[in-house]
């Protein structure tokens, strides 16, 4: 086995692959071969580093030099300067907005400094297509420990003590879920993994599967041992081709080592894992719909009870956990429940991964300790709001969650504290909004999503959410009426109380939370026909104020000639004909055209 | 794979491969590889280090390179960083000297005094 003096890690996650990382790898391979360096330097294709926006990412070890936005042309310079002469290429080194001098190693980049990586520990560190690298970082040690040193009860006990709660949205205690399934008597049981990841903008689970697929396989096997199941199913969306490919490779490699298969580690425990591709319907992420879909039936929820722990997949006792939930399991078994419980907050142990997006400087994937205040994620790790704009709100929990206003930005990230302020942890989508975002329109956006995704099985969700959407659409078009807010509230209450599954039960949340914190914006739309954020096209008005000197520039620019006025006199806009193109404002050098 | 021992064996073998990427990497051999270092013959020196470390299957040792250390006349220069110890700088290193540095310094922990910068400057 060869040792190399340097490793060049090139991100092969979905983000960086789409920004061209495959071409970088090709170029590196070529240049290393040409320079006779192929035996000294190893190229490793890794999973996502979490800074996709600055991709493609390249890291050179042992220095840990962190390059971002690397282009194919840059590869030549990295090889000739850094790899051959040992001089890092400074212009390509990633710099945060926060630190004036470019740090050379990723440990010193502010984006990572405040993070704590447990679920993502191997992402961007190992080659996910090489089981040996996973093993090198203690892979499959937890399974070995569970099978050879622990009883199923002992495993469940550790899971309960750790305080781990589901990362897929609900936050149900994982150990308890396993215990229910363990206690259900049956010859056949199943372990399922939810990799459907339907929240718009979320990609935590994808990154784990792409960067560290074995961690999920190993955890599922441990779960199988704990509850007495020997078959596992991963339900993964078909839109994740890289994740699916790496899962398949990982399963094959684990089988070849007999880490999956019959009589693992010479014990009488056997475990196999199958993959089922989901077609991308949001509702298929709901547990009963997911199991129906694996069985080959229509992905529709059914009433519970019976709960899956009693009657799940193929009518057998089943546990379903989220990808990120599983990504914590091996660490808990290896390091102990106490270690895990020492991280995080009272009722929210460990860490949580978030996909940070929207109006934020560092979009990407971050993993933080529970209990971290929102402020730290948005301003320290996320680098704040671009363009000097004011922070307005942050949305968590996706279509089931809510908007948190800037006044509550010091709220710690915990399951219960987020629910208390009308949002929720959710699976980890985090969308930041600035002063230009209209909160009514945000609510409309999420409701539009749920209306689209409703499976139609029960009327409150099928009809009720559509009614709500119609009202919101009217409001943003300037046709809101007195009483609309009350109608929204009544509908929301009824839908929450009567919908069959979580999709319908939580669909009104984005509306309710924006009504709670931004009621005045709704009122401005309805009563004054005004959008305070200046976002809703239909409500936009351009007006000319007293600063106008009558230069006629705007009138000449207006494509529909709706600006009138004599030279050197104040001009005026004919609102009935204005098409809101903004030309006049762009042309006025005196700041006389107002938008609002 | 049937036993835990087999898993450990794979881990130990694979660990050496990824050692470079671990935060807690132990000893680090840094070879000055700027223009003058390369001209003075730093490359063969570095390759010998990699070779020796491979041969002895030393774990927790990383070989890397750096740019100009600032004393061209003493090139090729090699700096060895060991956790908890002062860095040691060897100067005018030739491939022949590498075996001793690895055996005495890296493996046994005793510095090869006559190759160090102190000895060279003292003359
Ligand atoms: C409409 C709907 C969509 C869901 N989508 C997902 C999803 O994409 N991924 C996920 O892990 N859980 C999703 N859930 C939650 C699952 O039903 C289930 O609670 C979760 O997978 C359990 O795993 P956990 O306890 O590890 O979080 C969804 C729930 C609902 C109601
Ligand atoms: S609440 Fe909506 S998604 Fe859920 S079962 Fe009813 S119609 Fe389908
Ligand atoms: S460009 Fe500005 S100053 Fe000139 S006429 Fe129009 S509004 Fe008045
Ligand atoms: S916004 Fe466009 S259409 Fe309206 S007044 Fe200005 S230039 Fe004319
Ligand atoms: S895909 Fe490369 S950093 Fe996320
Ligand atoms: S270039 Fe080698 S010490 Fe300056």
mmCIF file of C-alpha atoms in Angstrom, chain A residues 186-424:
data_model
loop_
_atom_site.group_PDB
_atom_site.id
_atom_site.type_symbol
_atom_site.label_atom_id
_atom_site.label_comp_id
_atom_site.label_asym_id
_atom_site.label_seq_id
_atom_site.Cartn_x
_atom_site.Cartn_y
_atom_site.Cartn_z
ATOM 1 C CA UNK A 186 -42.795 -10.748 15.259
ATOM 2 C CA UNK A 187 -40.526 -12.981 13.211
ATOM 3 C CA UNK A 188 -40.175 -10.319 10.536
ATOM 4 C CA UNK A 189 -39.291 -6.702 11.297
ATOM 5 C CA UNK A 190 -37.881 -3.881 9.204
ATOM 6 C CA UNK A 191 -35.523 -0.939 9.548
ATOM 7 C CA UNK A 192 -36.271 1.941 7.174
ATOM 8 C CA UNK A 193 -34.363 5.066 6.340
ATOM 9 C CA UNK A 194 -36.133 8.204 5.213
ATOM 10 C CA UNK A 195 -34.025 9.871 2.545
ATOM 11 C CA UNK A 196 -36.926 11.511 0.770
ATOM 12 C CA UNK A 197 -35.884 15.013 1.821
ATOM 13 C CA UNK A 198 -38.796 16.945 0.405
ATOM 14 C CA UNK A 199 -38.366 20.397 1.971
ATOM 15 C CA UNK A 200 -37.606 22.962 -0.696
ATOM 16 C CA UNK A 201 -34.019 24.096 -0.271
ATOM 17 C CA UNK A 202 -32.963 21.310 2.071
ATOM 18 C CA UNK A 203 -30.016 19.099 1.226
ATOM 19 C CA UNK A 204 -28.635 17.856 4.551
ATOM 20 C CA UNK A 205 -29.545 14.250 3.944
ATOM 21 C CA UNK A 206 -28.255 14.301 0.418
ATOM 22 C CA UNK A 207 -24.889 15.516 1.685
ATOM 23 C CA UNK A 208 -24.633 12.783 4.290
ATOM 24 C CA UNK A 209 -25.466 10.103 1.725
ATOM 25 C CA UNK A 210 -23.025 11.544 -0.772
ATOM 26 C CA UNK A 211 -20.243 12.141 1.693
ATOM 27 C CA UNK A 212 -20.553 9.315 4.182
ATOM 28 C CA UNK A 213 -22.956 6.604 2.985
ATOM 29 C CA UNK A 214 -21.485 3.862 5.160
ATOM 30 C CA UNK A 215 -22.394 5.737 8.339
ATOM 31 C CA UNK A 216 -26.065 5.274 7.437
ATOM 32 C CA UNK A 217 -25.661 1.613 6.499
ATOM 33 C CA UNK A 218 -23.785 0.859 9.696
ATOM 34 C CA UNK A 219 -26.393 2.629 11.827
ATOM 35 C CA UNK A 220 -29.228 0.767 10.127
ATOM 36 C CA UNK A 221 -27.514 -2.533 10.873
ATOM 37 C CA UNK A 222 -27.157 -1.508 14.515
ATOM 38 C CA UNK A 223 -30.854 -0.594 14.581
ATOM 39 C CA UNK A 224 -31.643 -3.984 13.051
ATOM 40 C CA UNK A 225 -29.686 -5.723 15.766
ATOM 41 C CA UNK A 226 -31.435 -3.656 18.439
ATOM 42 C CA UNK A 227 -35.010 -4.271 17.345
ATOM 43 C CA UNK A 228 -34.514 -7.741 15.900
ATOM 44 C CA UNK A 229 -34.782 -7.008 12.193
ATOM 45 C CA UNK A 230 -32.640 -8.416 9.427
ATOM 46 C CA UNK A 231 -33.821 -6.343 6.530
ATOM 47 C CA UNK A 232 -33.462 -2.651 5.838
ATOM 48 C CA UNK A 233 -34.933 -0.302 3.252
ATOM 49 C CA UNK A 234 -33.645 3.081 2.210
ATOM 50 C CA UNK A 235 -36.247 5.282 0.554
ATOM 51 C CA UNK A 236 -34.319 7.865 -1.427
ATOM 52 C CA UNK A 237 -35.486 10.376 -3.966
ATOM 53 C CA UNK A 238 -34.647 9.560 -7.553
ATOM 54 C CA UNK A 239 -33.520 13.175 -8.054
ATOM 55 C CA UNK A 240 -30.404 12.363 -6.014
ATOM 56 C CA UNK A 241 -28.425 10.340 -8.558
ATOM 57 C CA UNK A 242 -25.021 10.825 -6.914
ATOM 58 C CA UNK A 243 -26.360 9.770 -3.518
ATOM 59 C CA UNK A 244 -28.037 6.717 -5.017
ATOM 60 C CA UNK A 245 -24.898 5.712 -6.852
ATOM 61 C CA UNK A 246 -22.733 6.021 -3.739
ATOM 62 C CA UNK A 247 -25.246 4.120 -1.637
ATOM 63 C CA UNK A 248 -25.174 1.294 -4.129
ATOM 64 C CA UNK A 249 -21.394 1.249 -4.157
ATOM 65 C CA UNK A 250 -21.304 1.343 -0.363
ATOM 66 C CA UNK A 251 -23.771 -1.531 -0.023
ATOM 67 C CA UNK A 252 -21.748 -3.598 -2.471
ATOM 68 C CA UNK A 253 -18.485 -2.901 -0.641
ATOM 69 C CA UNK A 254 -20.009 -3.639 2.756
ATOM 70 C CA UNK A 255 -21.336 -6.919 1.419
ATOM 71 C CA UNK A 256 -17.938 -7.827 0.035
ATOM 72 C CA UNK A 257 -16.461 -7.391 3.511
ATOM 73 C CA UNK A 258 -19.424 -9.187 5.048
ATOM 74 C CA UNK A 259 -20.265 -6.128 7.095
ATOM 75 C CA UNK A 260 -23.680 -6.575 5.578
ATOM 76 C CA UNK A 261 -24.931 -10.061 4.820
ATOM 77 C CA UNK A 262 -25.103 -13.275 6.802
ATOM 78 C CA UNK A 263 -23.530 -13.886 10.207
ATOM 79 C CA UNK A 264 -21.834 -10.532 10.533
ATOM 80 C CA UNK A 265 -18.640 -10.723 12.626
ATOM 81 C CA UNK A 266 -19.273 -14.409 13.031
ATOM 82 C CA UNK A 267 -22.387 -13.793 15.143
ATOM 83 C CA UNK A 268 -25.804 -15.104 14.248
ATOM 84 C CA UNK A 269 -26.930 -11.618 13.225
ATOM 85 C CA UNK A 270 -27.630 -11.120 9.520
ATOM 86 C CA UNK A 271 -28.665 -7.911 7.842
ATOM 87 C CA UNK A 272 -29.302 -6.753 4.292
ATOM 88 C CA UNK A 273 -30.284 -3.399 2.878
ATOM 89 C CA UNK A 274 -32.403 -2.560 -0.170
ATOM 90 C CA UNK A 275 -32.903 0.729 -1.917
ATOM 91 C CA UNK A 276 -36.224 2.066 -3.172
ATOM 92 C CA UNK A 277 -36.304 5.149 -5.349
ATOM 93 C CA UNK A 278 -38.981 7.688 -4.530
ATOM 94 C CA UNK A 279 -40.601 9.719 -7.246
ATOM 95 C CA UNK A 280 -40.322 13.006 -5.414
ATOM 96 C CA UNK A 281 -43.784 13.599 -3.990
ATOM 97 C CA UNK A 282 -43.455 15.528 -0.737
ATOM 98 C CA UNK A 283 -46.117 13.451 0.981
ATOM 99 C CA UNK A 284 -44.103 10.263 0.411
ATOM 100 C CA UNK A 285 -41.801 11.494 3.194
ATOM 101 C CA UNK A 286 -44.642 10.902 5.648
ATOM 102 C CA UNK A 287 -44.036 7.565 7.315
ATOM 103 C CA UNK A 288 -47.155 5.643 6.373
ATOM 104 C CA UNK A 289 -47.112 6.988 2.811
ATOM 105 C CA UNK A 290 -43.427 6.089 2.526
ATOM 106 C CA UNK A 291 -44.063 2.514 3.544
ATOM 107 C CA UNK A 292 -46.995 2.230 1.154
ATOM 108 C CA UNK A 293 -44.711 3.476 -1.583
ATOM 109 C CA UNK A 294 -41.999 0.913 -0.759
ATOM 110 C CA UNK A 295 -44.640 -1.799 -0.947
ATOM 111 C CA UNK A 296 -45.446 -0.612 -4.445
ATOM 112 C CA UNK A 297 -48.740 1.020 -3.586
ATOM 113 C CA UNK A 298 -49.783 4.647 -4.016
ATOM 114 C CA UNK A 299 -47.870 6.930 -1.674
ATOM 115 C CA UNK A 300 -50.825 7.999 0.470
ATOM 116 C CA UNK A 301 -50.897 8.379 4.241
ATOM 117 C CA UNK A 302 -53.204 6.227 6.311
ATOM 118 C CA UNK A 303 -54.586 6.951 9.758
ATOM 119 C CA UNK A 304 -52.521 5.964 12.795
ATOM 120 C CA UNK A 305 -52.741 3.917 14.991
ATOM 121 C CA UNK A 306 -51.665 1.292 14.268
ATOM 122 C CA UNK A 307 -48.222 2.834 14.457
ATOM 123 C CA UNK A 308 -45.415 1.453 12.308
ATOM 124 C CA UNK A 309 -43.649 0.078 15.387
ATOM 125 C CA UNK A 310 -46.575 -2.345 15.601
ATOM 126 C CA UNK A 311 -47.732 -2.612 12.017
ATOM 127 C CA UNK A 312 -45.490 -0.958 9.448
ATOM 128 C CA UNK A 313 -43.848 -2.124 6.266
ATOM 129 C CA UNK A 314 -45.542 -5.255 4.883
ATOM 130 C CA UNK A 315 -47.638 -5.169 8.064
ATOM 131 C CA UNK A 316 -44.597 -5.996 10.219
ATOM 132 C CA UNK A 317 -43.122 -3.948 13.078
ATOM 133 C CA UNK A 318 -40.948 -1.254 11.510
ATOM 134 C CA UNK A 319 -38.843 1.694 12.534
ATOM 135 C CA UNK A 320 -38.309 4.650 10.258
ATOM 136 C CA UNK A 321 -35.577 7.158 10.927
ATOM 137 C CA UNK A 322 -34.190 10.064 9.041
ATOM 138 C CA UNK A 323 -30.736 9.971 7.406
ATOM 139 C CA UNK A 324 -29.242 12.499 9.796
ATOM 140 C CA UNK A 325 -30.690 10.649 12.787
ATOM 141 C CA UNK A 326 -28.813 7.551 11.656
ATOM 142 C CA UNK A 327 -25.660 9.569 11.048
ATOM 143 C CA UNK A 328 -25.422 10.124 14.821
ATOM 144 C CA UNK A 329 -25.989 6.535 15.895
ATOM 145 C CA UNK A 330 -22.515 5.049 15.385
ATOM 146 C CA UNK A 331 -20.910 7.943 17.241
ATOM 147 C CA UNK A 332 -23.219 7.365 20.192
ATOM 148 C CA UNK A 333 -22.404 3.659 20.337
ATOM 149 C CA UNK A 334 -18.658 4.327 20.022
ATOM 150 C CA UNK A 335 -18.306 7.304 22.332
ATOM 151 C CA UNK A 336 -21.139 6.538 24.704
ATOM 152 C CA UNK A 337 -24.472 8.117 25.501
ATOM 153 C CA UNK A 338 -22.910 10.495 28.007
ATOM 154 C CA UNK A 339 -20.602 11.971 25.443
ATOM 155 C CA UNK A 340 -23.520 12.691 23.144
ATOM 156 C CA UNK A 341 -25.704 14.012 25.933
ATOM 157 C CA UNK A 342 -22.952 16.412 26.947
ATOM 158 C CA UNK A 343 -23.568 18.318 23.711
ATOM 159 C CA UNK A 344 -26.543 20.530 23.143
ATOM 160 C CA UNK A 345 -29.331 21.683 25.378
ATOM 161 C CA UNK A 346 -31.484 20.191 28.113
ATOM 162 C CA UNK A 347 -34.103 18.575 25.894
ATOM 163 C CA UNK A 348 -32.275 18.776 22.583
ATOM 164 C CA UNK A 349 -29.049 16.836 22.694
ATOM 165 C CA UNK A 350 -26.278 16.740 20.154
ATOM 166 C CA UNK A 351 -25.994 18.770 16.997
ATOM 167 C CA UNK A 352 -28.199 19.696 14.065
ATOM 168 C CA UNK A 353 -27.352 20.220 10.428
ATOM 169 C CA UNK A 354 -28.967 23.137 8.617
ATOM 170 C CA UNK A 355 -29.064 24.081 4.971
ATOM 171 C CA UNK A 356 -28.569 27.811 5.124
ATOM 172 C CA UNK A 357 -30.064 29.692 2.214
ATOM 173 C CA UNK A 358 -31.794 32.847 1.073
ATOM 174 C CA UNK A 359 -30.393 36.313 1.780
ATOM 175 C CA UNK A 360 -27.197 35.264 3.477
ATOM 176 C CA UNK A 361 -23.533 35.590 2.569
ATOM 177 C CA UNK A 362 -22.403 32.014 3.198
ATOM 178 C CA UNK A 363 -25.105 29.777 1.889
ATOM 179 C CA UNK A 364 -24.282 26.178 2.592
ATOM 180 C CA UNK A 365 -24.470 23.348 5.033
ATOM 181 C CA UNK A 366 -23.710 23.985 8.689
ATOM 182 C CA UNK A 367 -23.731 21.717 11.704
ATOM 183 C CA UNK A 368 -24.073 23.401 15.071
ATOM 184 C CA UNK A 369 -24.505 22.326 18.622
ATOM 185 C CA UNK A 370 -28.138 22.463 19.754
ATOM 186 C CA UNK A 371 -28.804 25.487 21.882
ATOM 187 C CA UNK A 372 -26.772 27.788 19.661
ATOM 188 C CA UNK A 373 -28.637 31.069 19.216
ATOM 189 C CA UNK A 374 -29.983 31.783 15.741
ATOM 190 C CA UNK A 375 -27.902 34.940 15.712
ATOM 191 C CA UNK A 376 -24.678 32.958 15.722
ATOM 192 C CA UNK A 377 -25.700 30.906 12.709
ATOM 193 C CA UNK A 378 -26.861 33.869 10.706
ATOM 194 C CA UNK A 379 -24.208 36.409 11.542
ATOM 195 C CA UNK A 380 -21.108 34.453 12.577
ATOM 196 C CA UNK A 381 -21.273 31.304 10.505
ATOM 197 C CA UNK A 382 -23.512 32.660 7.770
ATOM 198 C CA UNK A 383 -21.591 35.909 7.517
ATOM 199 C CA UNK A 384 -24.696 38.101 7.715
ATOM 200 C CA UNK A 385 -26.916 39.612 5.067
ATOM 201 C CA UNK A 386 -25.460 40.622 1.711
ATOM 202 C CA UNK A 387 -25.540 44.163 0.392
ATOM 203 C CA UNK A 388 -25.789 45.805 3.805
ATOM 204 C CA UNK A 389 -29.514 45.051 3.960
ATOM 205 C CA UNK A 390 -31.361 44.602 7.234
ATOM 206 C CA UNK A 391 -32.149 41.145 8.539
ATOM 207 C CA UNK A 392 -35.894 40.662 8.719
ATOM 208 C CA UNK A 393 -36.746 37.061 9.526
ATOM 209 C CA UNK A 394 -35.612 33.489 9.233
ATOM 210 C CA UNK A 395 -37.819 30.611 8.186
ATOM 211 C CA UNK A 396 -37.214 27.167 9.636
ATOM 212 C CA UNK A 397 -39.115 23.941 9.243
ATOM 213 C CA UNK A 398 -39.935 24.403 5.566
ATOM 214 C CA UNK A 399 -43.574 24.207 4.521
ATOM 215 C CA UNK A 400 -44.492 22.974 8.002
ATOM 216 C CA UNK A 401 -42.586 25.639 9.868
ATOM 217 C CA UNK A 402 -42.740 29.311 10.480
ATOM 218 C CA UNK A 403 -40.979 32.650 10.246
ATOM 219 C CA UNK A 404 -38.972 33.936 13.168
ATOM 220 C CA UNK A 405 -38.690 37.738 13.297
ATOM 221 C CA UNK A 406 -35.483 39.633 13.985
ATOM 222 C CA UNK A 407 -36.659 40.464 17.520
ATOM 223 C CA UNK A 408 -36.342 36.771 18.409
ATOM 224 C CA UNK A 409 -32.956 36.189 16.854
ATOM 225 C CA UNK A 410 -31.391 35.303 20.183
ATOM 226 C CA UNK A 411 -33.637 32.267 20.547
ATOM 227 C CA UNK A 412 -31.560 29.127 21.068
ATOM 228 C CA UNK A 413 -32.054 26.383 18.518
ATOM 229 C CA UNK A 414 -33.939 23.672 20.370
ATOM 230 C CA UNK A 415 -36.986 21.611 19.477
ATOM 231 C CA UNK A 416 -39.157 23.181 22.135
ATOM 232 C CA UNK A 417 -37.974 26.768 21.979
ATOM 233 C CA UNK A 418 -38.674 26.880 18.238
ATOM 234 C CA UNK A 419 -42.162 25.456 18.686
ATOM 235 C CA UNK A 420 -42.827 27.978 21.430
ATOM 236 C CA UNK A 421 -42.265 30.822 18.990
ATOM 237 C CA UNK A 422 -44.485 29.313 16.327
ATOM 238 C CA UNK A 423 -41.891 27.639 14.156
ATOM 239 C CA UNK A 424 -40.205 24.262 14.417
#
